[in-house]
XYZ file of C-alpha atoms in Angstrom:
579
model
C 147.918 112.679 102.605
C 147.905 114.625 105.825
C 148.331 118.332 105.277
C 148.943 118.063 101.536
C 148.551 121.334 99.653
C 148.908 121.166 95.908
C 149.097 123.664 93.103
C 146.902 126.651 94.605
C 143.883 124.427 94.646
C 140.613 124.772 96.517
C 139.583 123.131 99.782
C 138.609 119.598 100.840
C 135.855 117.803 102.692
C 135.018 120.044 105.597
C 136.259 119.726 109.145
C 133.902 118.729 111.921
C 132.965 122.180 113.165
C 129.848 122.318 115.355
C 126.739 122.016 113.226
C 124.618 125.031 114.092
C 121.271 125.894 112.527
C 121.344 129.167 110.666
C 124.904 129.367 109.420
C 124.659 131.858 106.590
C 126.921 130.083 104.135
C 127.138 131.576 100.686
C 124.583 132.100 97.990
C 127.081 133.392 95.475
C 127.069 132.090 91.943
C 130.309 130.324 92.708
C 133.989 130.591 92.033
C 135.396 131.155 88.560
C 137.972 128.495 89.387
C 136.850 125.072 90.529
C 138.965 122.566 92.357
C 138.613 119.320 90.437
C 138.268 117.517 93.755
C 137.024 118.383 97.206
C 138.084 115.018 98.517
C 139.253 114.058 101.955
C 142.237 112.180 103.225
C 142.754 110.276 106.437
C 142.553 111.624 109.935
C 140.380 110.955 112.932
C 137.328 112.848 111.691
C 135.404 113.221 108.476
C 137.446 116.298 107.655
C 140.744 115.324 109.191
C 142.919 116.112 106.173
C 142.452 117.281 102.651
C 143.386 115.937 99.254
C 143.040 118.851 96.901
C 142.632 118.602 93.158
C 143.762 120.447 90.084
C 142.131 123.767 89.313
C 139.866 124.332 86.313
C 137.547 126.972 84.905
C 135.599 124.324 82.968
C 131.899 124.457 83.904
C 130.887 121.166 82.313
C 129.395 120.200 78.969
C 126.241 118.482 77.720
C 125.701 115.985 74.933
C 122.527 114.425 73.570
C 123.105 110.688 73.917
C 119.809 109.152 72.756
C 117.025 110.937 70.887
C 114.316 108.440 71.847
C 114.824 105.983 74.686
C 111.336 104.592 74.162
C 110.175 105.370 77.687
C 110.387 108.438 79.881
C 112.715 107.406 82.698
C 110.591 107.917 85.804
C 112.836 105.270 87.397
C 116.500 104.667 86.566
C 119.297 102.451 87.870
C 122.641 101.381 86.410
C 122.936 97.604 86.520
C 126.351 96.250 87.610
C 128.825 94.483 85.341
C 126.666 94.742 82.206
C 126.722 98.592 82.202
C 123.082 98.827 81.171
C 120.753 101.525 82.445
C 117.378 100.115 83.417
C 114.656 102.698 82.798
C 110.934 102.306 83.314
C 107.804 104.394 83.680
C 104.278 103.140 84.475
C 101.910 100.742 82.755
C 98.906 102.921 83.605
C 99.657 105.144 80.587
C 99.083 102.216 78.166
C 101.399 104.017 75.765
C 105.045 104.997 75.391
C 107.342 105.836 72.488
C 108.375 102.237 71.754
C 106.181 99.297 70.812
C 106.838 95.830 72.124
C 108.696 93.777 69.498
C 105.793 91.343 69.196
C 103.172 89.367 71.111
C 102.154 88.756 73.774
C 100.792 92.190 74.675
C 99.947 93.087 78.236
C 96.349 92.489 79.324
C 95.066 95.718 80.893
C 93.746 94.932 84.350
C 89.931 94.880 84.597
C 89.360 95.384 80.863
C 89.486 93.570 77.561
C 92.177 95.971 76.327
C 95.672 95.026 75.280
C 98.695 97.259 75.834
C 101.344 96.604 73.187
C 103.668 99.431 74.273
C 106.963 99.032 76.079
C 107.222 100.429 79.642
C 110.680 99.178 80.594
C 113.962 99.191 78.678
C 117.630 98.399 79.083
C 119.863 101.079 77.575
C 123.514 100.332 76.847
C 125.339 103.324 78.318
C 128.124 103.103 75.727
C 126.318 102.369 72.465
C 122.800 103.613 73.161
C 121.334 100.283 72.059
C 117.887 99.684 73.556
C 116.415 96.357 74.611
C 112.667 96.358 75.407
C 111.488 94.478 78.500
C 107.971 93.259 79.228
C 106.379 94.136 82.551
C 102.894 93.296 83.802
C 102.393 94.891 87.217
C 102.307 98.674 87.400
C 105.579 100.266 88.522
C 104.181 103.805 88.808
C 106.020 105.559 91.671
C 107.711 102.399 92.894
C 110.914 101.743 94.833
C 113.950 99.512 94.459
C 117.524 98.524 95.283
C 120.294 96.298 93.951
C 120.973 93.071 95.827
C 124.328 91.461 96.591
C 124.416 89.794 93.167
C 123.559 92.928 91.219
C 119.893 92.102 90.611
C 117.341 94.863 90.924
C 114.759 94.096 93.592
C 111.813 96.388 92.828
C 108.940 96.939 95.238
C 105.509 98.488 95.060
C 103.855 100.712 92.526
C 100.221 101.336 91.660
C 97.063 99.188 91.516
C 98.098 95.613 90.687
C 101.724 96.582 91.268
C 101.360 98.133 94.706
C 102.103 94.944 96.657
C 104.357 93.400 94.006
C 108.027 92.470 94.279
C 109.880 92.304 90.956
C 113.341 90.987 90.163
C 115.531 91.690 87.147
C 118.769 89.725 86.913
C 121.920 90.857 85.122
C 122.381 87.529 83.346
C 122.102 87.709 79.535
C 118.545 87.893 78.159
C 117.017 88.202 81.623
C 113.386 89.269 81.867
C 111.364 90.612 84.782
C 110.172 88.121 87.386
C 107.085 89.453 89.160
C 105.577 88.361 92.471
C 102.228 90.098 93.085
C 100.948 89.972 96.646
C 104.440 89.580 98.098
C 104.185 92.707 100.252
C 101.880 93.002 103.241
C 100.812 96.564 102.370
C 100.591 98.484 99.144
C 103.737 100.560 98.577
C 103.050 103.579 96.346
C 105.647 106.382 96.832
C 107.596 104.254 99.322
C 111.351 104.091 100.042
C 113.454 100.929 99.998
C 116.687 100.727 101.969
C 119.436 98.105 102.134
C 120.599 96.973 105.566
C 124.131 95.987 106.512
C 123.337 92.286 106.106
C 121.886 92.787 102.630
C 118.221 92.582 103.603
C 115.780 95.245 102.417
C 113.180 97.272 104.266
C 110.509 99.392 102.640
C 108.991 102.404 104.414
C 105.707 104.193 103.866
C 103.653 104.670 100.762
C 100.392 106.495 100.231
C 97.821 105.434 102.808
C 100.194 103.107 104.660
C 102.267 104.683 107.474
C 103.994 101.348 108.018
C 107.138 99.429 107.120
C 108.128 95.854 106.397
C 111.096 93.728 105.434
C 111.069 92.690 101.782
C 110.443 88.922 101.749
C 112.794 86.444 100.046
C 112.069 85.612 96.430
C 108.749 83.831 95.972
C 107.588 84.357 99.564
C 104.799 86.610 100.826
C 104.499 88.815 103.881
C 101.442 88.478 106.063
C 99.829 91.447 107.767
C 101.613 90.320 110.938
C 104.889 91.113 109.223
C 103.888 94.734 108.670
C 104.806 97.219 111.409
C 102.950 100.419 112.225
C 105.199 103.472 112.143
C 104.009 106.366 114.280
C 106.639 108.691 112.822
C 104.958 108.594 109.402
C 101.589 109.316 110.993
C 103.022 112.341 112.806
C 104.786 113.747 109.739
C 101.735 113.517 107.462
C 100.228 116.967 106.813
C 97.131 117.918 104.751
C 98.990 117.367 101.453
C 101.199 114.534 102.799
C 104.756 115.926 102.321
C 106.155 112.714 103.816
C 106.006 110.314 100.889
C 109.263 108.918 99.536
C 110.997 109.585 102.892
C 114.800 109.894 102.825
C 116.187 106.728 104.443
C 119.910 106.041 104.912
C 121.805 103.261 106.638
C 124.133 104.899 109.127
C 127.571 103.492 109.881
C 126.352 102.207 113.260
C 123.583 100.068 111.732
C 120.748 102.420 112.613
C 118.587 104.058 109.958
C 118.350 107.801 109.485
C 114.794 108.582 108.365
C 113.694 112.038 107.238
C 110.055 112.848 106.466
C 108.499 116.278 105.865
C 110.732 118.390 108.152
C 111.578 115.904 110.902
C 114.195 113.180 111.206
C 114.979 110.291 113.510
C 117.523 107.557 114.065
C 115.738 104.205 114.028
C 116.982 100.786 115.133
C 115.739 98.216 112.584
C 116.500 95.311 114.909
C 114.421 96.297 117.942
C 112.076 98.657 116.038
C 112.775 101.539 118.394
C 113.434 105.218 117.750
C 116.937 105.843 119.074
C 116.963 109.618 118.759
C 115.045 112.486 117.175
C 117.078 115.258 115.554
C 116.084 118.952 115.498
C 113.336 119.983 113.104
C 114.664 121.374 109.824
C 112.892 124.735 109.383
C 111.619 126.454 106.238
C 109.037 124.166 104.701
C 108.799 120.525 103.658
C 111.365 118.360 101.859
C 109.590 115.166 100.838
C 106.981 114.396 98.209
C 105.171 116.442 96.980
C 107.384 119.290 98.281
C 110.182 117.158 96.789
C 113.575 118.412 97.841
C 116.608 116.211 97.253
C 119.029 114.529 99.607
C 122.111 112.329 99.776
C 124.393 110.614 102.234
C 127.701 112.449 102.041
C 130.939 110.500 101.466
C 132.029 108.127 104.212
C 135.770 108.564 104.731
C 137.851 105.605 105.933
C 141.409 105.694 107.230
C 144.100 103.166 106.343
C 143.890 100.368 108.966
C 140.555 101.760 110.116
C 139.870 101.129 113.823
C 137.568 103.963 114.926
C 134.575 102.937 116.986
C 132.353 105.464 115.225
C 132.726 106.240 111.537
C 131.176 109.674 110.926
C 128.334 109.923 108.432
C 126.548 113.040 107.290
C 123.460 113.779 105.253
C 122.671 116.678 102.952
C 119.094 117.877 102.362
C 118.561 120.549 99.708
C 115.600 122.485 98.389
C 111.954 121.581 98.685
C 109.210 124.139 99.165
C 106.447 125.444 101.426
C 104.107 123.025 103.164
C 101.173 124.364 101.140
C 102.873 124.512 97.735
C 101.005 121.478 96.397
C 97.644 122.867 97.513
C 98.375 126.164 95.768
C 99.589 124.582 92.511
C 97.364 121.526 92.234
C 94.134 122.340 94.031
C 93.768 126.118 93.660
C 92.473 127.882 90.535
C 94.135 129.729 89.052
C 97.227 127.758 89.950
C 99.789 129.529 92.139
C 103.411 128.429 91.938
C 105.221 129.227 95.160
C 109.001 129.641 94.992
C 111.107 126.660 95.977
C 113.590 126.656 98.815
C 117.132 127.911 98.327
C 118.658 126.228 101.354
C 120.837 123.148 101.855
C 121.208 121.600 105.285
C 123.915 119.221 106.479
C 124.169 117.183 109.671
C 126.294 114.451 111.210
C 123.838 111.624 111.926
C 126.287 109.738 114.162
C 126.209 112.514 116.782
C 123.378 112.552 119.288
C 123.637 116.329 119.624
C 123.713 116.881 115.863
C 122.256 120.113 114.534
C 121.537 121.262 111.018
C 124.057 123.554 109.402
C 122.187 125.564 106.790
C 123.699 127.253 103.758
C 122.054 128.825 100.712
C 122.128 127.589 97.127
C 122.495 130.040 94.231
C 118.872 129.384 93.151
C 115.693 127.671 94.343
C 115.310 123.995 93.495
C 112.660 121.340 93.927
C 112.111 118.106 91.954
C 115.904 117.913 91.603
C 118.523 115.259 92.276
C 121.586 115.169 94.531
C 124.301 113.212 92.712
C 127.350 112.097 94.678
C 130.237 112.329 92.222
C 133.169 109.865 92.168
C 135.392 112.512 93.800
C 133.013 113.101 96.725
C 131.543 116.384 95.511
C 127.776 116.665 95.062
C 126.044 117.728 91.860
C 122.599 119.283 92.272
C 120.812 118.827 88.955
C 117.332 118.681 87.381
C 114.190 120.220 88.794
C 112.256 123.467 88.938
C 112.401 126.778 90.774
C 108.703 127.059 91.686
C 105.603 124.984 92.254
C 105.311 121.412 93.460
C 105.396 117.809 92.359
C 102.246 116.789 90.501
C 100.705 117.083 87.057
C 101.536 120.487 85.558
C 102.281 121.775 89.055
C 105.770 123.264 88.571
C 107.272 126.123 86.597
C 110.672 127.733 85.948
C 112.992 124.843 85.025
C 116.306 124.960 86.853
C 118.539 124.225 83.892
C 121.877 124.857 85.606
C 123.536 122.098 87.613
C 125.221 123.334 90.767
C 128.390 121.854 92.218
C 128.371 121.582 96.014
C 131.943 121.648 97.334
C 133.266 120.779 100.770
C 135.616 123.437 102.173
C 137.734 122.479 105.147
C 138.282 126.048 106.349
C 134.748 127.298 105.706
C 135.818 130.188 103.458
C 134.749 130.957 99.913
C 131.740 129.842 97.949
C 130.487 126.348 98.592
C 128.528 126.305 95.338
C 129.516 126.737 91.709
C 126.922 127.169 88.973
C 127.754 124.987 85.971
C 126.711 125.159 82.331
C 122.995 124.641 81.629
C 121.193 122.026 79.614
C 118.599 123.179 77.118
C 116.168 120.399 78.084
C 113.909 121.037 81.099
C 114.045 118.144 83.539
C 111.017 118.608 85.751
C 108.783 116.140 87.594
C 109.809 112.495 87.093
C 113.441 113.136 86.111
C 116.304 110.813 86.988
C 120.074 110.267 86.738
C 122.866 107.701 86.862
C 126.614 108.011 87.479
C 128.390 106.229 84.622
C 131.651 104.233 84.612
C 133.431 107.013 82.680
C 132.336 109.455 85.454
C 129.848 111.277 83.222
C 126.306 111.700 84.529
C 123.369 110.307 82.580
C 120.276 112.518 82.781
C 116.869 111.217 81.702
C 113.141 111.457 82.258
C 110.802 114.402 82.928
C 107.060 114.053 82.558
C 104.673 116.536 84.126
C 101.777 115.020 82.184
C 99.398 112.110 82.955
C 100.527 110.137 79.927
C 102.783 110.722 76.929
C 102.108 114.217 75.612
C 104.022 116.192 72.995
C 101.791 119.262 72.960
C 102.251 120.450 76.518
C 104.111 123.223 78.296
C 106.699 120.599 79.229
C 106.343 117.703 76.761
C 106.960 114.149 77.904
C 110.727 113.722 77.642
C 112.313 110.604 76.129
C 115.686 112.127 75.242
C 118.707 111.031 77.273
C 121.671 113.329 77.893
C 125.135 112.924 79.334
C 126.731 115.654 81.422
C 130.508 115.927 81.748
C 131.281 117.583 85.100
C 134.112 120.022 85.802
C 136.681 117.261 86.335
C 136.352 116.195 82.676
C 137.986 119.392 81.504
C 140.091 118.281 78.493
C 143.005 120.183 80.019
C 142.966 117.763 82.958
C 143.030 114.617 80.802
C 146.683 114.008 81.730
C 145.574 113.124 85.259
C 143.094 110.391 84.234
C 144.449 107.016 85.287
C 143.656 103.611 83.808
C 142.743 100.664 86.029
C 144.270 97.386 84.851
C 141.217 95.277 85.628
C 142.819 91.896 84.935
C 145.511 92.654 87.551
C 143.070 93.985 90.163
C 140.931 92.209 92.753
C 137.240 92.400 91.878
C 135.848 90.522 94.865
C 136.639 91.207 98.496
C 135.337 90.415 101.969
C 134.928 92.860 104.834
C 138.162 94.099 106.378
C 140.285 92.292 103.789
C 143.252 93.869 102.081
C 143.010 93.944 98.308
C 144.898 95.354 95.348
C 144.046 97.659 92.462
C 146.597 98.098 89.685
C 146.804 101.247 87.604
C 148.778 101.451 84.392
C 152.093 103.193 84.877
C 152.517 106.228 82.685
C 154.796 108.485 84.649
C 155.489 109.417 88.233
C 152.473 109.262 90.556
C 152.346 111.219 93.802
C 150.524 109.063 96.358
C 149.329 112.140 98.227
C 147.208 113.034 95.196
C 145.575 109.598 94.882
C 142.041 108.906 96.045
C 140.122 105.626 95.746
C 136.344 105.628 96.147
C 133.638 103.006 95.792
C 130.130 104.002 94.714
C 126.885 102.079 95.050
C 124.575 102.853 92.089
C 121.266 104.215 93.380
C 117.709 103.547 92.318
C 116.568 107.042 91.361
C 113.021 108.365 91.087
C 111.131 111.489 92.157
C 114.278 113.233 93.395
C 115.158 110.396 95.768
C 118.267 108.251 95.253
C 117.733 105.053 97.190
C 120.939 103.541 98.592
C 123.304 105.971 96.865
C 126.549 105.636 98.806
C 130.161 106.637 98.280
C 132.964 105.387 100.520
C 136.546 106.623 100.317
C 138.966 103.811 101.094
C 142.196 104.216 103.019
C 145.319 103.622 100.909
C 147.726 101.383 102.786
C 150.486 101.076 100.203
C 151.328 102.397 96.771
C 154.195 101.143 94.641
C 154.700 100.842 90.871
C 151.024 101.490 90.206
C 149.929 98.885 92.756
C 147.449 100.299 95.275
C 146.848 98.263 98.431
C 143.517 99.036 100.064
C 141.449 97.794 102.954
C 137.821 96.865 102.366
C 135.235 98.418 104.696
C 135.092 96.634 108.025
C 131.389 95.741 107.943
C 128.140 96.025 106.053
C 126.951 99.073 107.959
C 129.710 101.048 106.266
C 129.105 99.442 102.860
C 126.323 96.840 102.461
C 127.236 93.739 100.454
C 126.969 94.084 96.695
C 128.543 95.697 93.649
C 130.351 99.029 93.746
C 131.957 101.138 91.053
C 135.584 101.605 92.111
C 137.171 104.860 90.952
C 140.833 105.822 91.183
C 141.035 109.614 91.201
C 144.281 111.517 90.723
C 144.554 115.249 91.343
C 140.776 115.224 91.703
C 140.231 113.692 88.250
C 138.505 110.277 87.975
C 140.069 107.402 86.055
C 139.129 106.645 82.457
C 136.720 103.969 83.593
C 135.693 102.541 86.943
C 135.795 98.823 87.636
C 133.124 96.744 89.343
C 134.038 95.533 92.832
C 131.829 93.042 94.637
C 131.870 93.166 98.440
C 130.901 89.838 99.963
C 129.828 89.121 103.541
């Protein structure tokens, strides 16, 4: 793929220019033409060479998928293999838009009340069929991650759920298993991260500047298994702004942790701070300032042997440190404008600095979606205010495509077609097997309210990004699942077969694996996309090498996409990486 230049297309994942705070970037509304892919080929750095995709003027399209999902999707995750979206809100409301199918009802803690409403559902992402699930312990503002076998391991929440660990399996007819008291501290607005060996850690939560390892099923942590975390004490300001910290596993096994406006590299094995990165200026980024963030694509070479695999993070939007105080505590409410900046940094470099560019519009309460091609979709959210009940205004209805340009020229953002449904506080998303994006949630109200400035939202949409331009359909490949390997161990060679339908130019092929995130409150826990090195290609047979270790890709299920000319395949396949 080295040096490939196709059709007059756009650029690719950027080169590794020095990351300098204050780079002006571009705040333009974007190019009229969009490269269907900004993906990266091999080479010794994260931007060593560029695979460039077909050009399109298509700015995406929206469809209403489900009129009433039953619950407003405060939390959302796509479950592997069964292609069901798990959505849940909070039991504290004692109401939703879907009743439980029958007894028993939930006993409301501390009362004689019964709650017969559903607060958790499985939604089939193809048919829209909904299956209600019973849940007892409050999941309000909780955290979660998928384990190696595709189960959701959910942690924390509110009141009786704050120290609870919950498990939902992907086996047919599975129901929630709940383990109250499993955590050593309450975890409300905490972040869960998966380590390279498959274990989980959970950081922070209101009132608890601590962390702990999530215990095995059925076991409980003692207070001795909870660790004080000075960094969360130091980043706590008068209105917090350090809840739901951004936590990413770096390719060297350390954790990148961002809270408020500061970030560190943390060793989870010896519990030491390895390095502190420069402060990111211009306000706060975590709850309730609520910017969005993602780990950018990790690019692997064929026969990968580099000692350090570069990894970069992107942090976008947020707002002023005092935005919550102005919107929530002051009367009349004042809605400060959100941030317009995006900052990017290589977290594997000890001299890393933030490179700052400007978005076309302010955004807070939004989501950063890593697309199958490696581009980033900024979607959902508001332009002013803060997280909190009725604390934001000016819905940002237009998704924005963030593109990686290798030569640094041209707009890095393209404004796409808007939805007509505001997605404010408590919105969520999921990347689907057909490469569409599911958009759900939005509730700025303490309960389910229809007569409000922004009514509680139970509609579910699907967004078709630029690469689903009907004029590019000829490039969509089909994976022959029954002739492809669906389990692999680290470093192993494996094969993916695509159906032959004409000549395929290997230089235009890209294979990526994507770990479905647990999304809530603008944070996408464990979202991860890795581009695999193609070792051979012949007669539709693609020979790939699995990531070398769990720090690059933790064990578990990944959606494998074959992209051609920057256009994803008809449907991804599930690949399980085993230790």
